[in-house]
Tab-separated table of C-alpha atoms and ligand atoms in Angstrom:
chain	number	residue	atom	x	y	z
E	29	MET	CA	117.753	-152.514	56.845
E	30	ASN	CA	116.527	-155.712	55.225
E	31	GLU	CA	114.030	-155.635	52.393
E	32	ASP	CA	111.274	-157.595	54.160
E	33	ARG	CA	111.319	-155.139	57.037
E	34	LEU	CA	111.200	-152.174	54.625
E	35	ARG	CA	108.179	-153.704	52.844
E	36	GLU	CA	106.373	-154.076	56.166
E	37	ASP	CA	107.280	-150.519	57.130
E	38	ILE	CA	105.876	-149.164	53.841
E	39	ALA	CA	102.586	-151.040	54.379
E	40	ALA	CA	102.325	-149.925	58.017
E	41	ILE	CA	103.009	-146.280	57.175
E	42	GLY	CA	100.603	-146.425	54.213
E	43	LYS	CA	97.858	-147.718	56.526
E	44	SER	CA	98.635	-145.054	59.116
E	45	LEU	CA	98.403	-142.281	56.491
E	46	TYR	CA	95.173	-143.751	55.114
E	47	ASP	CA	93.570	-144.229	58.540
E	48	ARG	CA	94.216	-140.579	59.389
E	49	GLY	CA	92.775	-139.277	56.124
E	50	LEU	CA	96.126	-138.239	54.635
E	51	ALA	CA	95.609	-140.654	51.733
E	52	HIS	CA	92.327	-141.701	50.096
E	53	GLY	CA	91.242	-144.057	47.323
E	54	SER	CA	94.364	-145.009	45.371
E	55	ALA	CA	96.035	-141.620	45.891
E	56	GLY	CA	99.542	-141.283	47.285
E	57	ASN	CA	102.666	-143.368	46.905
E	58	ILE	CA	105.783	-144.307	48.846
E	59	SER	CA	109.225	-145.462	47.698
E	60	VAL	CA	112.358	-146.590	49.530
E	61	LYS	CA	115.855	-146.888	48.096
E	62	LEU	CA	117.616	-150.279	48.053
E	63	ALA	CA	121.249	-151.031	47.271
E	64	ASP	CA	120.338	-151.868	43.659
E	65	GLY	CA	117.031	-150.117	42.989
E	66	TRP	CA	113.842	-149.166	44.806
E	67	LEU	CA	110.685	-150.471	46.433
E	68	MET	CA	107.636	-148.577	45.113
E	69	THR	CA	103.956	-148.797	45.971
E	70	PRO	CA	101.997	-150.332	43.054
E	71	THR	CA	99.712	-148.486	40.647
E	72	ASN	CA	96.044	-148.243	41.676
E	73	SER	CA	96.862	-149.615	45.121
E	74	CYS	CA	95.163	-148.274	48.237
E	75	MET	CA	97.657	-147.053	50.828
E	76	GLY	CA	95.415	-148.475	53.537
E	77	ARG	CA	95.576	-152.030	52.189
E	78	LEU	CA	99.108	-152.572	50.849
E	79	ASP	CA	100.331	-156.168	50.675
E	80	PRO	CA	104.072	-156.087	51.535
E	81	ALA	CA	104.768	-159.024	49.189
E	82	ARG	CA	103.185	-157.247	46.171
E	83	ILE	CA	105.034	-153.929	46.527
E	84	SER	CA	106.904	-153.255	43.261
E	85	ARG	CA	110.629	-153.793	43.168
E	86	ILE	CA	112.305	-151.789	40.424
E	87	ASP	CA	115.929	-151.853	39.327
E	88	ALA	CA	118.393	-148.974	39.072
E	89	LYS	CA	117.010	-148.101	35.619
E	90	GLY	CA	113.385	-148.109	36.774
E	91	ALA	CA	112.427	-151.487	35.233
E	92	LEU	CA	110.051	-153.770	37.174
E	93	ILE	CA	111.837	-156.771	38.746
E	94	SER	CA	109.045	-158.231	40.886
E	95	GLY	CA	105.682	-157.432	42.431
E	96	ASP	CA	102.784	-155.478	40.913
E	97	LYS	CA	103.212	-152.750	38.300
E	98	PRO	CA	104.622	-149.627	40.016
E	99	SER	CA	102.730	-146.378	40.471
E	100	LYS	CA	102.292	-144.175	37.397
E	101	GLU	CA	103.913	-141.454	39.497
E	102	THR	CA	107.187	-143.403	39.921
E	103	PHE	CA	108.943	-140.813	37.747
E	104	LEU	CA	108.350	-138.152	40.434
E	105	HIS	CA	110.224	-140.313	42.930
E	106	LEU	CA	113.070	-141.123	40.534
E	107	ALA	CA	113.541	-137.417	39.790
E	108	MET	CA	114.083	-136.819	43.521
E	109	TYR	CA	116.550	-139.707	43.893
E	110	GLU	CA	118.479	-138.618	40.800
E	111	GLU	CA	118.870	-135.040	41.984
E	112	ARG	CA	119.415	-135.752	45.701
E	113	ALA	CA	122.034	-138.410	46.415
E	114	SER	CA	121.231	-138.493	50.145
E	115	THR	CA	117.611	-139.552	49.543
E	116	GLY	CA	116.592	-142.864	51.139
E	117	ALA	CA	112.810	-142.540	50.726
E	118	VAL	CA	110.195	-140.409	48.952
E	119	VAL	CA	106.537	-139.883	49.868
E	120	HIS	CA	103.888	-138.246	47.661
E	121	LEU	CA	100.376	-137.427	48.884
E	122	HIS	CA	97.178	-135.777	47.687
E	123	SER	CA	96.501	-134.662	51.282
E	124	VAL	CA	93.694	-132.139	51.331
E	125	HIS	CA	95.232	-129.066	52.967
E	126	SER	CA	98.435	-129.279	50.936
E	127	VAL	CA	96.395	-129.665	47.740
E	128	ALA	CA	94.256	-126.665	48.737
E	129	VAL	CA	97.386	-124.527	49.174
E	130	SER	CA	98.739	-125.861	45.851
E	131	CYS	CA	95.698	-124.297	44.144
E	132	MET	CA	96.159	-120.833	45.682
E	133	ASP	CA	97.096	-117.887	43.512
E	134	GLY	CA	100.083	-115.647	44.223
E	135	LEU	CA	102.345	-118.197	45.974
E	136	ASP	CA	106.108	-117.638	46.079
E	137	PRO	CA	107.383	-120.513	43.878
E	138	GLY	CA	110.655	-120.678	45.816
E	139	ASP	CA	109.151	-120.606	49.321
E	140	VAL	CA	105.430	-121.377	49.464
E	141	PHE	CA	104.852	-121.139	53.230
E	142	PRO	CA	105.178	-118.027	55.356
E	143	PRO	CA	107.384	-118.667	58.441
E	144	ILE	CA	104.609	-119.977	60.710
E	145	THR	CA	106.375	-122.447	63.031
E	146	ALA	CA	109.903	-123.568	63.854
E	147	TYR	CA	109.158	-127.200	62.979
E	148	ALA	CA	107.970	-126.308	59.488
E	149	ILE	CA	111.251	-124.494	58.878
E	150	MET	CA	113.299	-127.344	60.347
E	151	GLN	CA	111.509	-130.246	58.638
E	152	VAL	CA	110.080	-128.787	55.423
E	153	GLY	CA	112.431	-125.873	54.767
E	154	LYS	CA	111.713	-123.823	51.686
E	155	LEU	CA	108.855	-125.545	49.887
E	156	ALA	CA	109.131	-125.145	46.101
E	157	LEU	CA	106.050	-124.851	43.888
E	158	VAL	CA	106.223	-126.842	40.637
E	159	PRO	CA	103.976	-125.582	37.804
E	160	TYR	CA	100.950	-127.669	36.833
E	161	TYR	CA	101.284	-130.434	34.252
E	162	PRO	CA	98.883	-133.348	33.739
E	163	PRO	CA	99.726	-136.489	35.769
E	164	GLY	CA	102.234	-138.636	33.889
E	165	ASP	CA	103.426	-135.770	31.660
E	166	GLU	CA	107.200	-136.024	31.203
E	167	SER	CA	107.381	-132.225	31.601
E	168	LEU	CA	106.312	-132.726	35.217
E	169	ALA	CA	109.378	-134.898	35.861
E	170	GLU	CA	111.596	-132.252	34.272
E	171	ALA	CA	109.986	-129.522	36.373
E	172	VAL	CA	110.586	-131.535	39.572
E	173	ARG	CA	114.192	-132.224	38.533
E	174	ALA	CA	114.760	-128.513	38.021
E	175	VAL	CA	114.077	-127.729	41.710
E	176	ALA	CA	114.873	-131.013	43.517
E	177	GLY	CA	118.571	-130.238	43.938
E	178	ARG	CA	117.709	-127.209	46.089
E	179	HIS	CA	114.490	-128.435	47.765
E	180	HIS	CA	113.737	-131.773	49.459
E	181	ALA	CA	110.060	-130.762	49.615
E	182	VAL	CA	108.145	-129.692	46.516
E	183	LEU	CA	104.477	-128.892	45.950
E	184	LEU	CA	102.979	-129.786	42.583
E	185	ALA	CA	100.474	-127.085	41.617
E	186	ASN	CA	96.841	-128.270	41.746
E	187	HIS	CA	98.079	-131.737	42.725
E	188	GLY	CA	100.038	-132.267	45.986
E	189	PRO	CA	103.372	-132.536	47.819
E	190	VAL	CA	106.425	-134.742	47.117
E	191	VAL	CA	108.991	-135.034	49.917
E	192	ALA	CA	112.399	-136.747	50.027
E	193	GLY	CA	114.073	-137.863	53.262
E	194	SER	CA	117.209	-139.701	54.314
E	195	THR	CA	114.968	-142.471	55.715
E	196	LEU	CA	111.315	-143.463	55.368
E	197	ASP	CA	110.562	-142.028	58.820
E	198	ALA	CA	112.250	-138.737	57.932
E	199	ALA	CA	110.282	-138.406	54.677
E	200	VAL	CA	106.953	-139.245	56.348
E	201	ASN	CA	107.556	-136.925	59.288
E	202	ALA	CA	108.429	-134.093	56.913
E	203	ILE	CA	105.376	-134.571	54.671
E	204	GLU	CA	103.120	-134.709	57.745
E	205	GLU	CA	104.676	-131.450	58.971
E	206	LEU	CA	104.085	-130.017	55.493
E	207	GLU	CA	100.400	-131.004	55.610
E	208	GLN	CA	100.007	-129.501	59.108
E	209	THR	CA	101.669	-126.285	57.967
E	210	ALA	CA	99.324	-126.077	54.970
E	211	LYS	CA	96.382	-126.494	57.359
E	212	LEU	CA	97.737	-123.719	59.600
E	213	MET	CA	98.257	-121.436	56.610
E	214	LEU	CA	94.609	-121.910	55.634
E	215	LEU	CA	93.382	-121.472	59.232
E	216	LEU	CA	95.341	-118.226	59.568
E	217	ASP	CA	94.089	-116.825	56.265
E	218	GLY	CA	92.340	-113.550	57.017
E	219	HIS	CA	93.714	-113.359	60.584
E	220	ALA	CA	96.336	-110.840	61.644
E	221	THR	CA	99.367	-113.100	62.148
E	222	ARG	CA	102.699	-112.715	63.925
E	223	TYR	CA	105.088	-114.734	61.783
E	224	LEU	CA	108.629	-115.674	62.798
E	225	THR	CA	111.029	-112.865	61.985
E	226	PRO	CA	113.851	-113.206	59.418
E	227	VAL	CA	116.337	-113.296	62.345
E	228	GLN	CA	114.411	-116.137	64.034
E	229	VAL	CA	114.301	-118.063	60.740
E	230	ALA	CA	118.037	-117.563	60.208
E	231	GLN	CA	118.744	-118.834	63.742
E	232	LEU	CA	116.737	-122.011	63.067
E	233	ASN	CA	118.498	-122.562	59.771
E	234	SER	CA	121.949	-122.203	61.287
E	235	ARG	CA	121.201	-124.350	64.344
E	236	PHE	CA	119.146	-127.189	62.911
E	237	LYS	CA	119.674	-127.480	59.187
E	238	SER	CA	121.824	-130.387	58.108
U	302	LIG	ZN1	99.833	-137.502	42.595
């Protein structure tokens, strides 16, 4: 797909996420892989008002080629691309339900969500929890790298989700499913719940997982 179209897609998806309350202020960032680098949303930019022409273009080593300075969270995206060769796009949000779950005690770090719905299993899979580090801390990049090979969706503790997809649409759809699943997990808290059984989960994994 050509670069101009990708820039417009990033801005349109950013606005859609912002308009629906999935991004606020300058929180959240989107990147898309190019043949020789990446497009990355700029630092301190509002997802609801992205200018396609000012989106950062960075080279294969992460250096800025054109556009505004890239997000301070670019390293989270690069960690995903480095560990997952099939990644075409990465989305990171501070969406409220996912952040709420990321603050809960007693989560399984290898599989945060209980098996609530088929679509969560198909699109999010096993969500990994990454320990808390301050934003921008290089240890956070290392912690993401440590799990990214096995998980295309990770949840940064007390921070938010990062999701890789083969395309921008795939990454956005998966992070929206993740946010919905977090909301369901919170809604079900304290309610007797009939989760999918291990056999039902195994069937989904064998039939739908790529
Ligand atoms: Zn963040």
